[in-house]
């Protein structure tokens, strides 16, 4: 299995090499095409210069001069052009073939070799172009035939230029390839190094070391986000592990107390220490009721958290549900002298009436339980076209910032003493959350220790499919 660093380096190398190869081919093709155009234009210009030289020579002297013709022809020959000049009667005044046939043949053969060597299978050969020679009165005084290797040709200097260009492209590609390896190694180290450290930390977390954190500094956004995600995961895993251990202890504690009480009472009655009178039997009955409530709550929570929970959906006046629950607690409000303030508008939901009633019972009973005598509980029901919002606010003991994120966990209770009067089973809020989410809603709590709590419910008004 290849390492990330090796893969990144190799990718850099191949991408760079392929890119520069493609660029080299493209540059070579374009430059050679442009160079070919330049050669053809230069050849045409040379031929025009020969014709202009002959026109000027005749115009200056009014006749043909053998020495001048020879100078023009020899200069052309040095440029790879074979010149033949004739007068109006067809008499040859000067011919490069006659002047130096061997040199003419050698020029053509050398050009042919150059072109065939540079372009395998190049189709070219000796070609001639005829031009009129005119005097300064634009009167025809003769013709000139210019022979050359066509359709175009490269001289030794031209080929040397092309070869140098190709060598430079090759050298540039090699240097770039080496540079890409160095850059790839550097980049791979910057990328793979943090990832390797994240992997090591993740392995520590997977082994149960949830206190491990990634303190990785990086300029790469994705690596920073990865480190933050792993840290968040470690925090949540640590919290869930703590809750799991606490759940085990809490379940054991909740069951141990009534079972121990029952066992002690029964053993005392069996041993004859206590008489099995009505009062002691009632005490045993209370403990069995407490056990039954704990088991019932656990069964309810398991059922509610199961994806197969069934909702009996119907058009429900949610405001009426809240009002009925509040009326059922009138005695408790009066006994603790708690002031109830309400602002309830009529709202409807497609919901399971019984399950939402259970939600409101749990939250309002908690508000009464944790609000001191003379306190206040406010209940508000509002809504719009999209959702219904319900707020249940009290000015009771409140919840600490440490406990706030955990209040909806099963068996988690702010009251660490687990008193029977206020502790309950610690499952009520977990049930509330499951029921609210089953309706597609959300529950949130804002609280401050000593100042009270505000539970907010939001239910969408769109239809929920029955499960």
XYZ file of C-alpha atoms in Angstrom, residues 40-430:
391
model
C 8.367 30.580 -47.189
C 7.949 34.355 -46.828
C 11.724 34.792 -46.737
C 12.083 32.696 -49.903
C 9.506 34.838 -51.697
C 11.278 37.976 -50.510
C 14.648 36.708 -51.803
C 13.146 36.019 -55.213
C 11.584 39.489 -55.314
C 14.941 41.026 -54.381
C 16.641 39.220 -57.310
C 13.988 40.506 -59.727
C 14.274 44.045 -58.301
C 18.081 43.895 -58.629
C 17.804 42.912 -62.313
C 15.198 45.653 -62.942
C 17.410 48.293 -61.348
C 20.552 47.081 -63.120
C 18.971 47.304 -66.572
C 17.272 50.649 -65.793
C 20.550 52.258 -64.686
C 22.624 51.237 -67.719
C 19.973 50.747 -70.381
C 21.464 47.373 -71.365
C 22.629 44.076 -69.906
C 26.035 43.918 -68.256
C 27.609 40.460 -67.953
C 29.600 41.262 -64.807
C 26.536 42.656 -63.058
C 24.469 39.601 -64.044
C 27.202 37.339 -62.715
C 27.316 39.191 -59.379
C 23.537 38.918 -58.988
C 23.551 35.235 -59.962
C 26.448 34.265 -57.671
C 24.872 36.064 -54.698
C 21.621 34.227 -55.383
C 23.488 30.937 -55.633
C 24.973 31.537 -52.203
C 21.385 31.870 -50.937
C 20.478 28.519 -52.503
C 18.746 30.026 -55.563
C 19.645 29.081 -59.148
C 19.166 32.000 -61.558
C 18.865 32.004 -65.358
C 18.398 35.333 -67.231
C 17.186 35.579 -70.848
C 16.584 38.554 -73.141
C 13.447 39.125 -75.221
C 14.799 36.892 -77.999
C 15.266 33.975 -75.587
C 19.035 34.264 -75.585
C 20.511 33.130 -72.259
C 22.471 36.033 -70.808
C 23.538 34.241 -67.621
C 22.871 30.744 -66.248
C 23.993 29.463 -62.848
C 24.002 25.899 -64.227
C 26.450 26.951 -66.866
C 28.463 29.030 -64.431
C 28.852 26.246 -61.844
C 26.695 23.184 -62.422
C 28.373 21.139 -59.714
C 27.615 23.687 -57.090
C 23.968 23.895 -58.228
C 23.516 20.119 -58.051
C 25.232 20.013 -54.657
C 22.897 22.733 -53.292
C 19.778 20.875 -54.399
C 21.029 17.526 -53.037
C 22.061 19.047 -49.710
C 18.687 20.719 -49.291
C 16.942 17.473 -50.161
C 18.935 15.616 -47.518
C 18.231 18.275 -44.908
C 14.491 18.218 -45.495
C 14.202 14.426 -45.642
C 16.296 14.088 -42.499
C 14.190 16.603 -40.616
C 10.864 15.450 -42.089
C 10.758 11.736 -42.725
C 9.106 11.195 -46.123
C 9.124 14.895 -47.015
C 7.867 15.349 -50.583
C 9.865 18.056 -52.273
C 12.038 18.663 -55.288
C 13.569 21.153 -57.665
C 11.120 23.899 -58.679
C 11.339 26.983 -60.892
C 9.489 30.319 -60.957
C 9.521 32.735 -63.941
C 9.458 36.544 -63.555
C 9.460 39.445 -66.004
C 12.340 41.936 -65.983
C 11.170 45.544 -66.592
C 13.010 48.833 -67.138
C 12.101 52.111 -65.463
C 9.430 52.709 -68.133
C 7.765 49.404 -67.218
C 8.832 47.975 -70.541
C 9.587 44.257 -70.721
C 13.308 43.721 -71.357
C 13.725 40.044 -70.444
C 12.817 37.193 -68.154
C 14.463 35.547 -65.177
C 13.957 31.962 -64.031
C 14.719 31.256 -60.383
C 15.193 27.634 -59.391
C 15.035 26.380 -55.797
C 14.242 23.342 -53.690
C 10.537 23.548 -52.964
C 7.941 24.014 -51.762
C 10.375 25.352 -49.123
C 13.706 24.399 -47.613
C 15.757 24.727 -44.452
C 19.376 25.732 -44.498
C 21.930 24.384 -42.008
C 21.415 27.492 -39.894
C 17.667 26.968 -39.920
C 18.033 23.344 -38.826
C 20.496 24.328 -36.122
C 17.952 26.816 -34.767
C 15.187 24.192 -34.684
C 17.434 21.631 -33.004
C 18.471 24.163 -30.367
C 14.833 25.000 -29.685
C 13.964 21.309 -29.249
C 16.936 20.783 -26.920
C 15.849 23.731 -24.809
C 12.354 22.267 -24.526
C 13.762 18.891 -23.455
C 16.110 20.470 -20.904
C 13.269 22.618 -19.562
C 11.065 19.526 -19.189
C 13.792 17.634 -17.314
C 14.527 20.560 -14.985
C 10.814 21.055 -14.407
C 10.398 17.335 -13.665
C 13.159 17.488 -11.036
C 11.662 20.643 -9.584
C 8.229 18.983 -9.461
C 9.705 16.095 -7.471
C 11.188 18.513 -4.931
C 7.992 20.553 -4.808
C 5.927 17.372 -4.585
C 7.991 16.113 -1.651
C 7.646 19.466 0.113
C 3.887 19.672 -0.528
C 3.351 16.023 0.364
C 5.153 16.557 3.658
C 3.003 19.589 4.466
C -0.177 17.653 3.629
C 0.620 14.125 4.803
C 2.420 15.208 7.980
C -0.665 16.705 9.654
C -2.857 13.892 8.330
C -0.459 11.295 9.786
C -0.609 13.026 13.141
C -4.406 13.152 12.900
C -4.419 9.413 12.168
C -2.233 8.683 15.214
C -4.479 10.773 17.435
C -7.562 9.058 15.971
C -6.016 5.679 16.789
C -5.496 6.823 20.376
C -9.111 7.952 20.524
C -10.310 4.631 19.069
C -8.494 2.861 21.915
C -10.513 4.824 24.456
C -8.150 7.719 25.139
C -10.869 10.319 24.674
C -8.807 13.045 26.338
C -6.458 13.083 23.336
C -6.745 16.196 21.172
C -5.219 17.275 17.882
C -3.254 20.493 18.303
C -2.363 20.670 14.614
C -1.630 24.078 13.121
C -2.096 24.284 9.374
C -2.851 26.828 6.682
C -4.955 24.252 4.834
C -8.642 24.754 5.556
C -9.571 21.097 5.053
C -6.889 19.873 7.487
C -8.011 22.374 10.123
C -11.629 21.236 9.644
C -10.532 17.581 9.856
C -8.682 18.221 13.123
C -11.665 20.100 14.547
C -14.004 17.263 13.524
C -11.792 14.650 15.198
C -11.566 16.765 18.351
C -15.337 17.205 18.381
C -15.794 13.470 17.831
C -13.403 12.713 20.714
C -15.318 15.089 22.965
C -18.661 13.508 22.073
C -17.290 9.977 22.443
C -15.839 10.903 25.815
C -19.153 12.401 26.860
C -21.094 9.350 25.667
C -18.638 7.034 27.414
C -19.105 9.017 30.599
C -22.865 8.869 30.161
C -22.705 5.136 29.463
C -20.804 4.524 32.692
C -23.116 6.865 34.540
C -26.136 5.150 32.991
C -24.940 1.801 34.290
C -24.362 3.268 37.759
C -27.694 5.111 37.713
C -29.694 2.083 36.591
C -28.016 0.016 39.283
C -28.707 2.720 41.854
C -32.334 3.254 40.825
C -33.048 -0.464 40.948
C -30.897 -1.224 43.991
C -32.729 1.096 46.366
C -36.278 -0.284 45.957
C -34.999 -3.849 45.670
C -32.912 -3.451 48.827
C -35.882 -1.966 50.637
C -38.144 -4.786 49.497
C -35.569 -7.389 50.429
C -35.048 -5.885 53.883
C -38.751 -5.627 54.612
C -39.512 -9.141 53.405
C -36.585 -10.694 55.285
C -37.634 -8.893 58.478
C -41.194 -10.179 58.096
C -40.025 -13.697 57.236
C -37.716 -13.767 60.261
C -40.554 -12.583 62.458
C -38.829 -9.306 63.355
C -41.655 -7.340 61.749
C -45.301 -8.196 61.622
C -46.715 -8.240 58.107
C -49.226 -5.516 58.882
C -50.993 -3.189 56.447
C -48.490 -0.341 56.834
C -45.441 -2.488 55.989
C -47.238 -4.131 53.094
C -48.093 -0.646 51.750
C -44.399 0.270 52.010
C -43.454 -2.831 49.994
C -46.163 -1.968 47.503
C -44.743 1.557 47.066
C -41.339 0.104 46.278
C -42.824 -2.234 43.664
C -44.658 0.748 42.159
C -41.347 2.630 41.973
C -39.676 -0.342 40.278
C -42.582 -0.622 37.867
C -42.316 3.099 37.010
C -38.586 2.832 36.297
C -39.070 -0.221 34.072
C -42.086 1.386 32.392
C -40.117 4.558 31.661
C -37.247 2.532 30.228
C -39.655 0.569 28.042
C -41.317 3.786 26.869
C -37.982 5.379 26.032
C -36.837 2.300 24.123
C -40.118 2.278 22.212
C -40.011 6.019 21.479
C -36.390 5.927 20.316
C -37.119 2.984 18.033
C -37.561 3.918 14.376
C -40.691 1.805 14.359
C -42.555 4.165 16.743
C -46.153 4.520 15.600
C -47.786 7.936 15.591
C -51.556 8.192 15.546
C -51.649 11.402 13.556
C -54.711 13.589 13.440
C -55.554 17.262 13.128
C -54.927 18.439 16.698
C -55.642 21.711 18.446
C -52.247 21.992 20.121
C -53.334 25.000 22.157
C -56.219 23.007 23.650
C -53.755 20.245 24.652
C -51.563 22.735 26.493
C -54.540 24.308 28.278
C -55.846 20.916 29.453
C -52.416 19.964 30.828
C -52.182 23.276 32.689
C -55.637 22.722 34.211
C -54.570 19.277 35.412
C -51.778 20.957 37.403
C -53.946 23.700 38.968
C -53.691 22.146 42.419
C -49.880 21.944 42.265
C -49.633 25.579 41.135
C -51.929 26.653 43.967
C -50.182 24.551 46.636
C -46.745 26.080 45.810
C -48.232 29.543 45.239
C -46.674 29.606 41.737
C -48.057 32.290 39.436
C -49.035 30.944 35.992
C -48.861 33.359 33.073
C -50.153 32.308 29.666
C -50.282 33.712 26.153
C -51.842 31.018 24.014
C -53.050 31.503 20.440
C -55.057 28.812 18.711
C -52.743 26.581 16.633
C -53.268 23.271 14.864
C -50.876 20.444 14.065
C -51.051 17.096 12.357
C -49.849 15.225 15.442
C -50.307 12.395 17.919
C -52.326 14.105 20.634
C -51.548 11.638 23.433
C -47.793 11.699 22.881
C -47.604 15.481 22.736
C -49.705 15.656 25.890
C -47.058 13.464 27.557
C -44.386 15.959 26.421
C -46.194 18.905 28.013
C -46.906 16.964 31.222
C -43.201 16.150 31.644
C -41.993 19.726 31.068
C -44.692 21.485 33.136
C -44.298 19.050 36.025
C -40.549 19.769 36.002
C -41.227 23.526 35.939
C -43.427 23.184 39.033
C -40.995 20.820 40.730
C -37.942 23.078 40.339
C -39.662 26.456 40.855
C -39.650 27.613 44.477
C -42.858 28.743 46.215
C -43.939 32.159 45.045
C -42.217 31.726 41.670
C -43.555 32.184 38.147
C -44.185 29.864 35.186
C -44.930 31.339 31.754
C -46.472 29.316 28.906
C -46.637 30.791 25.396
C -48.085 29.250 22.220
C -47.484 31.079 18.933
C -47.210 30.125 15.292
C -47.075 31.120 11.654
C -47.647 29.420 8.309
C -44.575 27.193 8.773
C -44.422 26.081 12.405
C -45.900 26.191 15.900
C -43.720 27.413 18.770
C -44.308 26.611 22.430
C -42.291 28.179 25.251
C -42.448 26.963 28.854
C -40.427 29.295 31.062
C -39.842 29.288 34.811
C -37.726 31.253 37.268
C -36.694 28.189 39.255
C -33.294 26.796 40.226
C -32.066 26.716 36.594
C -29.412 24.490 35.046
C -25.657 25.028 35.088
C -23.708 25.531 31.866
C -21.950 22.222 32.582
C -25.197 20.258 32.813
C -27.109 22.066 30.063
C -25.823 20.019 27.054
C -26.682 16.760 28.873
C -30.190 17.339 30.200
C -31.814 15.263 27.451
C -29.602 12.229 28.108
C -31.285 9.292 29.829
C -30.769 9.021 33.598
C -28.943 12.352 33.605
C -30.173 14.560 36.414
C -29.042 17.938 37.567
C -29.987 16.920 41.108
C -26.974 14.735 41.939
C -28.543 13.740 45.258
C -31.282 11.753 43.472
C -33.806 12.608 46.103
C -37.133 10.883 45.704
C -39.019 14.137 45.996
C -37.327 15.914 43.085
C -35.038 13.411 41.407
C -37.500 11.281 39.469
C -36.007 8.564 37.276
C -34.001 10.867 35.015
C -35.719 9.565 31.858
C -38.457 12.167 31.404
C -36.489 14.641 29.247
C -35.029 11.847 27.107
